PDB file of C-alpha atoms in Angstrom:
ATOM      1  CA  MET S   1      50.074  98.304  30.066  1.00 45.00           C
ATOM      2  CA  ASP S   2      52.183  95.292  31.098  1.00 55.00           C
ATOM      3  CA  LEU S   3      49.704  93.205  29.106  1.00 55.00           C
ATOM      4  CA  TYR S   4      50.979  94.821  25.897  1.00 66.00           C
ATOM      5  CA  ARG S   5      54.654  95.164  26.777  1.00 74.00           C
ATOM      6  CA  ASP S   6      55.576  92.117  24.693  1.00 76.00           C
ATOM      7  CA  TYR S   7      54.238  93.894  21.600  1.00 77.00           C
ATOM      8  CA  PHE S   8      56.852  96.638  21.928  1.00 84.00           C
ATOM      9  CA  THR S   9      60.025  94.644  22.495  1.00 83.00           C
ATOM     10  CA  ARG S  10      63.054  95.262  20.297  1.00 82.00           C
ATOM     11  CA  GLU S  11      62.383  92.020  18.414  1.00 83.00           C
ATOM     12  CA  GLN S  12      58.754  92.925  17.695  1.00 86.00           C
ATOM     13  CA  LEU S  13      59.711  96.415  16.553  1.00 87.00           C
ATOM     14  CA  LEU S  14      62.347  95.015  14.187  1.00 85.00           C
ATOM     15  CA  LEU S  15      59.735  92.651  12.759  1.00 87.00           C
ATOM     16  CA  SER S  16      57.267  95.502  12.240  1.00 87.00           C
ATOM     17  CA  LEU S  17      59.975  97.591  10.603  1.00 85.00           C
ATOM     18  CA  ALA S  18      60.947  94.752   8.253  1.00 87.00           C
ATOM     19  CA  GLN S  19      57.323  94.349   7.170  1.00 84.00           C
ATOM     20  CA  ALA S  20      56.894  98.057   6.415  1.00 84.00           C
ATOM     21  CA  GLN S  21      56.957  98.994   2.743  1.00 79.00           C
ATOM     22  CA  TYR S  22      60.187 100.564   1.517  1.00 79.00           C
ATOM     23  CA  ILE S  23      59.721 103.751  -0.528  1.00 79.00           C
ATOM     24  CA  PRO S  24      62.622 103.897  -2.991  1.00 78.00           C
ATOM     25  CA  GLY S  25      63.802 107.328  -4.053  1.00 90.00           C
ATOM     26  CA  GLN S  26      64.639 108.088  -7.673  1.00 93.00           C
ATOM     27  CA  LEU S  27      68.217 108.941  -6.751  1.00 96.00           C
ATOM     28  CA  ALA S  28      68.766 105.995  -4.385  1.00 95.00           C
ATOM     29  CA  GLU S  29      70.413 103.824  -7.050  1.00 94.00           C
ATOM     30  CA  HIS S  30      73.167 106.419  -7.525  1.00 97.00           C
ATOM     31  CA  PHE S  31      74.251 106.410  -3.869  1.00 97.00           C
ATOM     32  CA  GLU S  32      76.631 103.784  -2.522  1.00 96.00           C
ATOM     33  CA  THR S  33      76.160 102.960   1.173  1.00 96.00           C
ATOM     34  CA  LEU S  34      79.306 102.884   3.310  1.00 94.00           C
ATOM     35  CA  GLU S  35      79.440  99.877   5.619  1.00 90.00           C
ATOM     36  CA  ASP S  36      80.884  99.361   9.112  1.00 87.00           C
ATOM     37  CA  VAL S  37      80.313 102.875  10.429  1.00 90.00           C
ATOM     38  CA  TYR S  38      80.787 103.191  14.201  1.00 87.00           C
ATOM     39  CA  SER S  39      80.840 106.942  14.913  1.00 90.00           C
ATOM     40  CA  THR S  40      79.089 110.203  14.049  1.00 92.00           C
ATOM     41  CA  SER S  41      82.143 111.599  12.223  1.00 94.00           C
ATOM     42  CA  ILE S  42      82.642 109.584   9.059  1.00 94.00           C
ATOM     43  CA  PRO S  43      85.904 109.728   7.066  1.00 94.00           C
ATOM     44  CA  ILE S  44      85.067 109.723   3.359  1.00 94.00           C
ATOM     45  CA  GLU S  45      87.705 109.279   0.694  1.00 90.00           C
ATOM     46  CA  GLU S  46      87.872 111.510  -2.331  1.00 88.00           C
ATOM     47  CA  LEU S  47      87.292 109.873  -5.695  1.00 84.00           C
ATOM     48  CA  ALA S  48      90.938 109.491  -6.709  1.00 77.00           C
ATOM     49  CA  LYS S  49      92.234 110.692 -10.052  1.00 73.00           C
ATOM     50  CA  ASP S  50      93.544 107.435 -11.447  1.00 71.00           C
ATOM     51  CA  ALA S  51      93.349 108.002 -15.183  1.00 71.00           C
ATOM     52  CA  VAL S  52      95.485 105.647 -17.257  1.00 76.00           C
ATOM     53  CA  SER S  53      96.904 106.019 -20.748  1.00 76.00           C
ATOM     54  CA  PRO S  54      98.688 103.755 -23.239  1.00 85.00           C
ATOM     55  CA  SER S  55     102.458 103.341 -22.920  1.00 85.00           C
ATOM     56  CA  ASP S  56     105.331 102.523 -25.263  1.00 87.00           C
ATOM     57  CA  PRO S  57     106.581  98.941 -25.475  1.00 90.00           C
ATOM     58  CA  VAL S  58     109.568  97.914 -23.352  1.00 87.00           C
ATOM     59  CA  PRO S  59     112.306  95.488 -24.426  1.00 89.00           C
ATOM     60  CA  ARG S  60     111.561  91.890 -23.534  1.00 89.00           C
ATOM     61  CA  GLY S  61     112.886  91.165 -20.051  1.00 87.00           C
ATOM     62  CA  ALA S  62     113.371  94.865 -19.251  1.00 88.00           C
ATOM     63  CA  PRO S  63     111.847  96.484 -16.126  1.00 89.00           C
ATOM     64  CA  SER S  64     108.243  97.645 -16.368  1.00 89.00           C
ATOM     65  CA  ASP S  65     107.397 101.313 -16.592  1.00 86.00           C
ATOM     66  CA  PRO S  66     106.410 102.552 -13.096  1.00 86.00           C
ATOM     67  CA  MET S  67     102.902 103.716 -12.220  1.00 84.00           C
ATOM     68  CA  ALA S  68     101.526 105.255  -9.030  1.00 80.00           C
ATOM     69  CA  LEU S  69      98.129 105.491  -7.442  1.00 79.00           C
ATOM     70  CA  GLY S  70      96.530 108.915  -7.550  1.00 75.00           C
ATOM     71  CA  LYS S  71      96.417 110.868  -4.319  1.00 79.00           C
ATOM     72  CA  ALA S  72      93.053 110.991  -2.591  1.00 83.00           C
ATOM     73  CA  ARG S  73      92.155 113.126   0.383  1.00 89.00           C
ATOM     74  CA  VAL S  74      90.131 111.751   3.274  1.00 92.00           C
ATOM     75  CA  VAL S  75      87.728 114.288   4.763  1.00 94.00           C
ATOM     76  CA  PRO S  76      85.546 113.729   7.849  1.00 95.00           C
ATOM     77  CA  PHE S  77      81.856 114.510   7.381  1.00 96.00           C
ATOM     78  CA  GLU S  78      79.484 114.835  10.325  1.00 96.00           C
ATOM     79  CA  THR S  79      76.166 113.020  10.304  1.00 96.00           C
ATOM     80  CA  LYS S  80      72.975 114.762  11.391  1.00 96.00           C
ATOM     81  CA  THR S  81      70.111 113.351  13.421  1.00 97.00           C
ATOM     82  CA  TYR S  82      66.504 113.308  12.221  1.00 98.00           C
ATOM     83  CA  SER S  83      63.807 112.086  14.587  1.00 98.00           C
ATOM     84  CA  ARG S  84      60.007 111.654  14.560  1.00 97.00           C
ATOM     85  CA  GLU S  85      57.616 109.845  16.864  1.00 97.00           C
ATOM     86  CA  ILE S  86      54.026 108.565  16.949  1.00 95.00           C
ATOM     87  CA  PRO S  87      52.027 107.731  20.091  1.00 92.00           C
ATOM     88  CA  VAL S  88      50.033 104.511  20.264  1.00 88.00           C
ATOM     89  CA  LEU S  89      47.501 105.385  22.951  1.00 85.00           C
ATOM     90  CA  ALA S  90      45.568 102.903  25.043  1.00 79.00           C
ATOM     91  CA  ASP S  91      42.424 104.982  24.600  1.00 75.00           C
ATOM     92  CA  SER S  92      42.684 104.787  20.805  1.00 71.00           C
ATOM     93  CA  VAL S  93      42.977 101.002  21.055  1.00 66.00           C
ATOM     94  CA  LEU S  94      39.885 100.886  23.251  1.00 63.00           C
ATOM     95  CA  ASN S  95      37.848 102.969  20.810  1.00 56.00           C
ATOM     96  CA  ALA S  96      39.000 100.922  17.795  1.00 49.00           C
ATOM     97  CA  ARG S  97      37.995  97.545  19.194  1.00 52.00           C
ATOM     98  CA  ARG S  98      35.216  95.792  17.334  1.00 54.00           C
ATOM     99  CA  PRO S  99      32.841  93.361  19.038  1.00 52.00           C
ATOM    100  CA  GLY S 100      34.653  90.060  19.460  1.00 51.00           C
ATOM    101  CA  SER S 101      38.114  91.506  18.778  1.00 51.00           C
ATOM    102  CA  MET S 102      40.977  91.484  21.250  1.00 57.00           C
ATOM    103  CA  GLY S 103      42.710  94.641  22.426  1.00 61.00           C
ATOM    104  CA  ALA S 104      46.083  93.004  21.794  1.00 69.00           C
ATOM    105  CA  GLU S 105      45.237  92.553  18.099  1.00 71.00           C
ATOM    106  CA  VAL S 106      44.292  96.209  17.753  1.00 77.00           C
ATOM    107  CA  MET S 107      47.423  97.286  19.622  1.00 77.00           C
ATOM    108  CA  ALA S 108      49.655  95.206  17.319  1.00 82.00           C
ATOM    109  CA  HIS S 109      47.885  96.598  14.236  1.00 83.00           C
ATOM    110  CA  ARG S 110      48.356 100.187  15.380  1.00 85.00           C
ATOM    111  CA  ARG S 111      51.983  99.483  16.248  1.00 89.00           C
ATOM    112  CA  ASP S 112      52.569  98.168  12.721  1.00 92.00           C
ATOM    113  CA  ARG S 113      50.831 101.180  11.156  1.00 92.00           C
ATOM    114  CA  ALA S 114      52.957 103.548  13.221  1.00 93.00           C
ATOM    115  CA  ALA S 115      56.151 101.667  12.332  1.00 94.00           C
ATOM    116  CA  GLU S 116      55.287 101.792   8.625  1.00 94.00           C
ATOM    117  CA  LYS S 117      54.552 105.519   8.688  1.00 95.00           C
ATOM    118  CA  LEU S 118      57.796 106.228  10.523  1.00 96.00           C
ATOM    119  CA  ARG S 119      59.800 104.150   8.062  1.00 95.00           C
ATOM    120  CA  ASN S 120      58.103 105.914   5.144  1.00 94.00           C
ATOM    121  CA  TRP S 121      59.096 109.236   6.699  1.00 95.00           C
ATOM    122  CA  ALA S 122      62.719 108.059   7.057  1.00 96.00           C
ATOM    123  CA  ASP S 123      62.802 106.937   3.404  1.00 95.00           C
ATOM    124  CA  ILE S 124      61.490 110.333   2.299  1.00 95.00           C
ATOM    125  CA  GLN S 125      64.028 112.063   4.562  1.00 96.00           C
ATOM    126  CA  HIS S 126      66.893 110.109   2.989  1.00 97.00           C
ATOM    127  CA  GLU S 127      65.709 110.993  -0.523  1.00 96.00           C
ATOM    128  CA  TRP S 128      65.430 114.664   0.439  1.00 96.00           C
ATOM    129  CA  LEU S 129      69.076 114.566   1.520  1.00 97.00           C
ATOM    130  CA  ARG S 130      70.129 112.841  -1.719  1.00 97.00           C
ATOM    131  CA  VAL S 131      68.363 115.482  -3.807  1.00 97.00           C
ATOM    132  CA  SER S 132      69.915 118.225  -1.671  1.00 96.00           C
ATOM    133  CA  CYS S 133      73.333 116.678  -2.315  1.00 97.00           C
ATOM    134  CA  VAL S 134      72.750 116.617  -6.080  1.00 97.00           C
ATOM    135  CA  ASN S 135      71.212 120.103  -6.132  1.00 96.00           C
ATOM    136  CA  ALA S 136      74.235 121.509  -4.262  1.00 95.00           C
ATOM    137  CA  PRO S 137      77.126 119.014  -4.555  1.00 96.00           C
ATOM    138  CA  SER S 138      79.963 121.430  -3.707  1.00 95.00           C
ATOM    139  CA  ASN S 139      81.910 120.532  -0.558  1.00 95.00           C
ATOM    140  CA  ALA S 140      85.485 120.133   0.700  1.00 94.00           C
ATOM    141  CA  PHE S 141      86.264 117.912  -2.301  1.00 94.00           C
ATOM    142  CA  GLY S 142      85.506 120.556  -4.910  1.00 93.00           C
ATOM    143  CA  THR S 143      83.038 122.920  -6.530  1.00 94.00           C
ATOM    144  CA  ALA S 144      80.304 122.052  -8.987  1.00 94.00           C
ATOM    145  CA  PRO S 145      80.454 123.822 -12.361  1.00 92.00           C
ATOM    146  CA  GLY S 146      78.131 126.674 -13.239  1.00 90.00           C
ATOM    147  CA  ASP S 147      74.915 126.221 -15.186  1.00 91.00           C
ATOM    148  CA  ALA S 148      75.239 125.057 -18.780  1.00 92.00           C
ATOM    149  CA  VAL S 149      72.733 126.162 -21.407  1.00 91.00           C
ATOM    150  CA  VAL S 150      71.443 124.171 -24.373  1.00 89.00           C
ATOM    151  CA  ALA S 151      69.008 125.641 -26.899  1.00 88.00           C
ATOM    152  CA  PHE S 152      66.507 122.809 -27.337  1.00 87.00           C
ATOM    153  CA  GLY S 153      64.581 124.842 -29.880  1.00 84.00           C
ATOM    154  CA  ALA S 154      67.341 124.295 -32.467  1.00 87.00           C
ATOM    155  CA  ASN S 155      67.445 121.494 -35.033  1.00 91.00           C
ATOM    156  CA  ASP S 156      68.366 117.923 -34.131  1.00 91.00           C
ATOM    157  CA  SER S 157      71.979 118.148 -35.277  1.00 93.00           C
ATOM    158  CA  ALA S 158      72.601 121.375 -33.355  1.00 93.00           C
ATOM    159  CA  ILE S 159      71.043 120.011 -30.154  1.00 92.00           C
ATOM    160  CA  ARG S 160      73.060 116.790 -30.253  1.00 93.00           C
ATOM    161  CA  SER S 161      76.237 118.753 -30.908  1.00 95.00           C
ATOM    162  CA  ALA S 162      75.475 121.119 -28.018  1.00 93.00           C
ATOM    163  CA  LEU S 163      74.787 118.215 -25.651  1.00 94.00           C
ATOM    164  CA  HIS S 164      78.081 116.605 -26.574  1.00 95.00           C
ATOM    165  CA  THR S 165      80.008 119.859 -26.152  1.00 94.00           C
ATOM    166  CA  SER S 166      78.229 121.218 -23.072  1.00 93.00           C
ATOM    167  CA  VAL S 167      77.433 117.996 -21.201  1.00 94.00           C
ATOM    168  CA  VAL S 168      79.334 114.900 -22.307  1.00 95.00           C
ATOM    169  CA  GLN S 169      82.801 116.387 -22.789  1.00 95.00           C
ATOM    170  CA  PRO S 170      82.854 118.398 -19.512  1.00 95.00           C
ATOM    171  CA  LEU S 171      81.520 115.371 -17.628  1.00 95.00           C
ATOM    172  CA  GLU S 172      84.243 113.100 -19.004  1.00 94.00           C
ATOM    173  CA  ALA S 173      86.884 115.718 -18.237  1.00 93.00           C
ATOM    174  CA  ALA S 174      85.623 115.935 -14.641  1.00 94.00           C
ATOM    175  CA  LEU S 175      85.772 112.149 -14.272  1.00 93.00           C
ATOM    176  CA  ASP S 176      89.384 112.276 -15.492  1.00 88.00           C
ATOM    177  CA  GLY S 177      89.401 108.889 -17.177  1.00 85.00           C
ATOM    178  CA  LEU S 178      87.077 107.079 -14.770  1.00 89.00           C
ATOM    179  CA  THR S 179      84.620 104.885 -16.616  1.00 90.00           C
ATOM    180  CA  TYR S 180      80.868 105.377 -16.496  1.00 95.00           C
ATOM    181  CA  THR S 181      77.982 103.373 -17.936  1.00 96.00           C
ATOM    182  CA  GLY S 182      75.562 106.147 -18.855  1.00 97.00           C
ATOM    183  CA  ILE S 183      74.275 109.629 -18.150  1.00 98.00           C
ATOM    184  CA  ASP S 184      71.051 110.402 -16.301  1.00 98.00           C
ATOM    185  CA  ALA S 185      69.355 113.789 -16.424  1.00 97.00           C
ATOM    186  CA  TYR S 186      66.846 114.510 -13.642  1.00 97.00           C
ATOM    187  CA  CYS S 187      64.510 117.329 -14.649  1.00 96.00           C
ATOM    188  CA  SER S 188      62.371 119.703 -12.635  1.00 95.00           C
ATOM    189  CA  ASP S 189      58.765 119.981 -13.814  1.00 93.00           C
ATOM    190  CA  ALA S 190      59.368 123.278 -15.619  1.00 93.00           C
ATOM    191  CA  PHE S 191      62.443 121.900 -17.389  1.00 94.00           C
ATOM    192  CA  TRP S 192      60.654 118.657 -18.278  1.00 94.00           C
ATOM    193  CA  LEU S 193      57.654 120.424 -19.817  1.00 92.00           C
ATOM    194  CA  GLY S 194      59.892 122.701 -21.856  1.00 92.00           C
ATOM    195  CA  LEU S 195      61.963 119.729 -22.983  1.00 92.00           C
ATOM    196  CA  ILE S 196      59.125 117.497 -24.207  1.00 91.00           C
ATOM    197  CA  GLU S 197      57.374 120.429 -25.901  1.00 90.00           C
ATOM    198  CA  SER S 198      60.485 121.222 -27.926  1.00 89.00           C
ATOM    199  CA  LYS S 199      59.596 120.732 -31.581  1.00 89.00           C
ATOM    200  CA  THR S 200      62.751 118.734 -32.239  1.00 89.00           C
ATOM    201  CA  ILE S 201      62.529 116.439 -29.209  1.00 90.00           C
ATOM    202  CA  LYS S 202      58.748 116.064 -29.084  1.00 89.00           C
ATOM    203  CA  GLU S 203      58.674 113.343 -31.738  1.00 86.00           C
ATOM    204  CA  THR S 204      61.203 111.232 -29.817  1.00 87.00           C
ATOM    205  CA  TYR S 205      59.262 111.666 -26.583  1.00 88.00           C
ATOM    206  CA  LEU S 206      55.925 110.790 -28.193  1.00 89.00           C
ATOM    207  CA  GLY S 207      57.434 107.526 -29.432  1.00 86.00           C
ATOM    208  CA  TYR S 208      58.422 106.595 -25.880  1.00 84.00           C
ATOM    209  CA  ALA S 209      55.024 107.766 -24.584  1.00 84.00           C
ATOM    210  CA  ALA S 210      53.153 105.557 -27.060  1.00 84.00           C
ATOM    211  CA  ALA S 211      55.239 102.519 -26.091  1.00 81.00           C
ATOM    212  CA  ALA S 212      54.693 103.237 -22.388  1.00 77.00           C
ATOM    213  CA  GLU S 213      50.944 103.567 -22.922  1.00 74.00           C
ATOM    214  CA  LEU S 214      50.829 100.102 -24.487  1.00 69.00           C
ATOM    215  CA  ARG S 215      52.439  98.768 -21.293  1.00 75.00           C
ATOM    216  CA  GLY S 216      49.965 100.675 -19.135  1.00 71.00           C
ATOM    217  CA  GLN S 217      52.679 103.007 -17.878  1.00 71.00           C
ATOM    218  CA  THR S 218      53.459 106.718 -17.911  1.00 70.00           C
ATOM    219  CA  ALA S 219      56.374 108.019 -19.969  1.00 78.00           C
ATOM    220  CA  ASN S 220      58.451 109.784 -17.340  1.00 88.00           C
ATOM    221  CA  SER S 221      61.739 108.856 -19.044  1.00 90.00           C
ATOM    222  CA  PHE S 222      63.165 108.765 -22.548  1.00 91.00           C
ATOM    223  CA  VAL S 223      66.570 108.705 -24.222  1.00 92.00           C
ATOM    224  CA  TYR S 224      67.853 111.452 -26.482  1.00 93.00           C
ATOM    225  CA  GLY S 225      71.399 112.420 -27.385  1.00 91.00           C
ATOM    226  CA  ASP S 226      72.834 109.436 -25.462  1.00 92.00           C
ATOM    227  CA  ILE S 227      71.323 110.840 -22.251  1.00 95.00           C
ATOM    228  CA  ALA S 228      68.454 109.285 -20.283  1.00 95.00           C
ATOM    229  CA  TRP S 229      66.074 112.119 -19.406  1.00 96.00           C
ATOM    230  CA  HIS S 230      63.852 111.624 -16.363  1.00 96.00           C
ATOM    231  CA  ARG S 231      61.090 113.725 -14.876  1.00 95.00           C
ATOM    232  CA  TYR S 232      61.912 113.941 -11.182  1.00 95.00           C
ATOM    233  CA  ARG S 233      58.569 113.439  -9.453  1.00 91.00           C
ATOM    234  CA  PRO S 234      58.253 115.954  -6.591  1.00 88.00           C
ATOM    235  CA  GLN S 235      57.087 114.519  -3.276  1.00 85.00           C
ATOM    236  CA  GLY S 236      56.854 116.041   0.167  1.00 80.00           C
ATOM    237  CA  GLY S 237      58.673 119.202  -0.919  1.00 85.00           C
ATOM    238  CA  ILE S 238      61.515 117.216  -2.531  1.00 93.00           C
ATOM    239  CA  LYS S 239      62.347 118.482  -6.000  1.00 93.00           C
ATOM    240  CA  ILE S 240      65.089 119.415  -8.429  1.00 95.00           C
ATOM    241  CA  ALA S 241      65.779 123.154  -8.425  1.00 91.00           C
ATOM    242  CA  ASP S 242      63.121 124.990 -10.451  1.00 90.00           C
ATOM    243  CA  GLY S 243      63.881 125.364 -14.154  1.00 91.00           C
ATOM    244  CA  ARG S 244      66.937 123.147 -13.859  1.00 94.00           C
ATOM    245  CA  CYS S 245      68.083 119.666 -14.774  1.00 96.00           C
ATOM    246  CA  LYS S 246      70.803 117.792 -12.880  1.00 97.00           C
ATOM    247  CA  ILE S 247      73.217 115.665 -14.899  1.00 97.00           C
ATOM    248  CA  VAL S 248      74.511 112.605 -13.016  1.00 98.00           C
ATOM    249  CA  PRO S 249      76.927 110.029 -14.498  1.00 97.00           C
ATOM    250  CA  ARG S 250      75.813 106.459 -13.925  1.00 97.00           C
ATOM    251  CA  GLY S 251      78.006 103.540 -12.871  1.00 95.00           C
ATOM    252  CA  VAL S 252      80.858 105.458 -11.201  1.00 94.00           C
ATOM    253  CA  PRO S 253      81.661 103.615  -7.936  1.00 92.00           C
ATOM    254  CA  GLY S 254      82.071 105.971  -5.000  1.00 94.00           C
ATOM    255  CA  LEU S 255      80.929 109.124  -6.796  1.00 96.00           C
ATOM    256  CA  LEU S 256      77.903 109.567  -4.547  1.00 97.00           C
ATOM    257  CA  VAL S 257      78.005 107.968  -1.112  1.00 97.00           C
ATOM    258  CA  GLN S 258      75.694 107.788   1.870  1.00 97.00           C
ATOM    259  CA  ALA S 259      76.520 106.725   5.412  1.00 96.00           C
ATOM    260  CA  PHE S 260      74.566 106.293   8.619  1.00 96.00           C
ATOM    261  CA  ALA S 261      75.869 106.737  12.157  1.00 94.00           C
ATOM    262  CA  PRO S 262      74.870 104.447  15.041  1.00 92.00           C
ATOM    263  CA  ASP S 263      72.009 105.494  17.288  1.00 92.00           C
ATOM    264  CA  ASP S 264      72.652 107.729  20.296  1.00 88.00           C
ATOM    265  CA  THR S 265      71.439 105.221  22.877  1.00 85.00           C
ATOM    266  CA  ASN S 266      73.066 103.177  25.641  1.00 82.00           C
ATOM    267  CA  GLU S 267      72.207 100.016  23.736  1.00 76.00           C
ATOM    268  CA  SER S 268      74.034 101.087  20.554  1.00 75.00           C
ATOM    269  CA  VAL S 269      77.054 102.453  22.422  1.00 72.00           C
ATOM    270  CA  GLY S 270      77.291  99.541  24.837  1.00 62.00           C
ATOM    271  CA  GLU S 271      77.109  96.809  22.201  1.00 62.00           C
ATOM    272  CA  GLY S 272      79.413  98.612  19.751  1.00 59.00           C
ATOM    273  CA  LEU S 273      77.028  97.854  16.912  1.00 68.00           C
ATOM    274  CA  ALA S 274      77.620  99.001  13.350  1.00 73.00           C
ATOM    275  CA  SER S 275      75.233 101.605  12.006  1.00 86.00           C
ATOM    276  CA  GLU S 276      71.809 101.099  10.434  1.00 91.00           C
ATOM    277  CA  PRO S 277      69.570 103.450   8.424  1.00 94.00           C
ATOM    278  CA  TYR S 278      66.605 103.071  10.789  1.00 95.00           C
ATOM    279  CA  TYR S 279      66.374 103.019  14.576  1.00 95.00           C
ATOM    280  CA  LEU S 280      62.902 102.328  15.955  1.00 94.00           C
ATOM    281  CA  ARG S 281      62.339 102.263  19.720  1.00 93.00           C
ATOM    282  CA  ALA S 282      59.301 102.232  21.997  1.00 92.00           C
ATOM    283  CA  PHE S 283      58.881 104.011  25.316  1.00 92.00           C
ATOM    284  CA  PRO S 284      55.959 103.717  27.759  1.00 91.00           C
ATOM    285  CA  ILE S 285      53.945 106.910  28.103  1.00 89.00           C
ATOM    286  CA  PRO S 286      53.679 108.146  31.712  1.00 89.00           C
ATOM    287  CA  ASP S 287      50.589 107.182  33.709  1.00 86.00           C
ATOM    288  CA  ASP S 288      50.171 103.967  31.716  1.00 82.00           C
ATOM    289  CA  LYS S 289      48.540 105.794  28.769  1.00 86.00           C
ATOM    290  CA  GLY S 290      50.177 103.879  25.942  1.00 86.00           C
ATOM    291  CA  TRP S 291      53.452 103.712  24.039  1.00 88.00           C
ATOM    292  CA  ARG S 292      55.546 106.227  22.163  1.00 92.00           C
ATOM    293  CA  LEU S 293      57.206 104.914  18.984  1.00 94.00           C
ATOM    294  CA  LYS S 294      60.296 106.909  18.071  1.00 96.00           C
ATOM    295  CA  MET S 295      62.242 106.653  14.819  1.00 96.00           C
ATOM    296  CA  GLN S 296      65.730 108.100  14.451  1.00 97.00           C
ATOM    297  CA  THR S 297      68.128 108.149  11.528  1.00 97.00           C
ATOM    298  CA  HIS S 298      71.625 109.662  11.398  1.00 97.00           C
ATOM    299  CA  PRO S 299      72.663 110.085   7.728  1.00 97.00           C
ATOM    300  CA  VAL S 300      75.091 112.048   5.623  1.00 97.00           C
ATOM    301  CA  MET S 301      75.136 112.188   1.800  1.00 97.00           C
ATOM    302  CA  VAL S 302      78.319 113.263   0.000  1.00 97.00           C
ATOM    303  CA  CYS S 303      79.496 113.760  -3.582  1.00 97.00           C
ATOM    304  CA  THR S 304      83.193 112.863  -3.848  1.00 96.00           C
ATOM    305  CA  ARG S 305      83.690 114.569  -7.234  1.00 95.00           C
ATOM    306  CA  PRO S 306      81.401 117.641  -7.322  1.00 96.00           C
ATOM    307  CA  GLU S 307      82.791 118.705 -10.714  1.00 95.00           C
ATOM    308  CA  ALA S 308      81.049 115.679 -12.263  1.00 96.00           C
ATOM    309  CA  ILE S 309      77.532 116.829 -11.295  1.00 97.00           C
ATOM    310  CA  GLN S 310      76.292 119.328 -13.866  1.00 96.00           C
ATOM    311  CA  THR S 311      73.325 121.667 -14.025  1.00 96.00           C
ATOM    312  CA  LEU S 312      71.484 122.378 -17.250  1.00 95.00           C
ATOM    313  CA  LYS S 313      69.214 125.333 -17.963  1.00 89.00           C
ATOM    314  CA  LEU S 314      66.542 125.295 -20.609  1.00 77.00           C
ATOM    315  CA  THR S 315      66.341 127.946 -23.324  1.00 70.00           C
ATOM    316  CA  ALA S 316      64.092 128.253 -26.315  1.00 53.00           C
TER     317      ALA S 316
END
């Protein structure tokens, strides 16, 4: 297999990985990635309570009123390792060769296919961890509130009032003065179907659906009561808890964070490299039978203010 060794160098694997399609998760935009991580135990800082309020005027030339930064705990969180591998066998290359084709071309094609599938798996794994974090955000920083209930079968005024009282006000209290740019609600299938079939909300949803149809799209999101409602599309067993909807404030820096530890290899340890989300390596299979492509990722996903992630139940 020395003939094909050049197709499985670190540089070639990085190129294959870069060419693989990225599968973005619906929650990815909410998670801020911590940079310059060099160990498996990652210190994560609590979202500090730094609310500000207006003050009285001071005489001209007088000392300023003092302020202090809010205290924030730093808690270490341990990353976990997830690993999958795909063999690229010499025999499969032999059987896939077409008349006039070169074995090296087939080997490179299979290498790229394996790299893409492994990266797709890693992307799905990361999204599963993000959803798990949002489904159960409680940790050393705090405890998520219990389920809130809104009767979507009521009239428009009552629903909007209930959303403001049960969702918006508790969320703002949990953020303690921190600014946010919007509110996203990620719905399980059961919650979503109950929501869009509500007599009061159905008309609003149908308006969004008609506009989406004109654009050749599917209406999986709409805005009602100053909240953007989204159907969370289940994939590979990843889903919002059945019959629930998770409320996530948008635009709060550091509320949801993700970090990746360096790989557990001599190369990573010896070079002292900062972490990456994907580690793809190739190993020769014994008896010259092919190559084994192995993908590892070492993530952790953390909510730094669990009180700000709410759960909504649907009632008639």
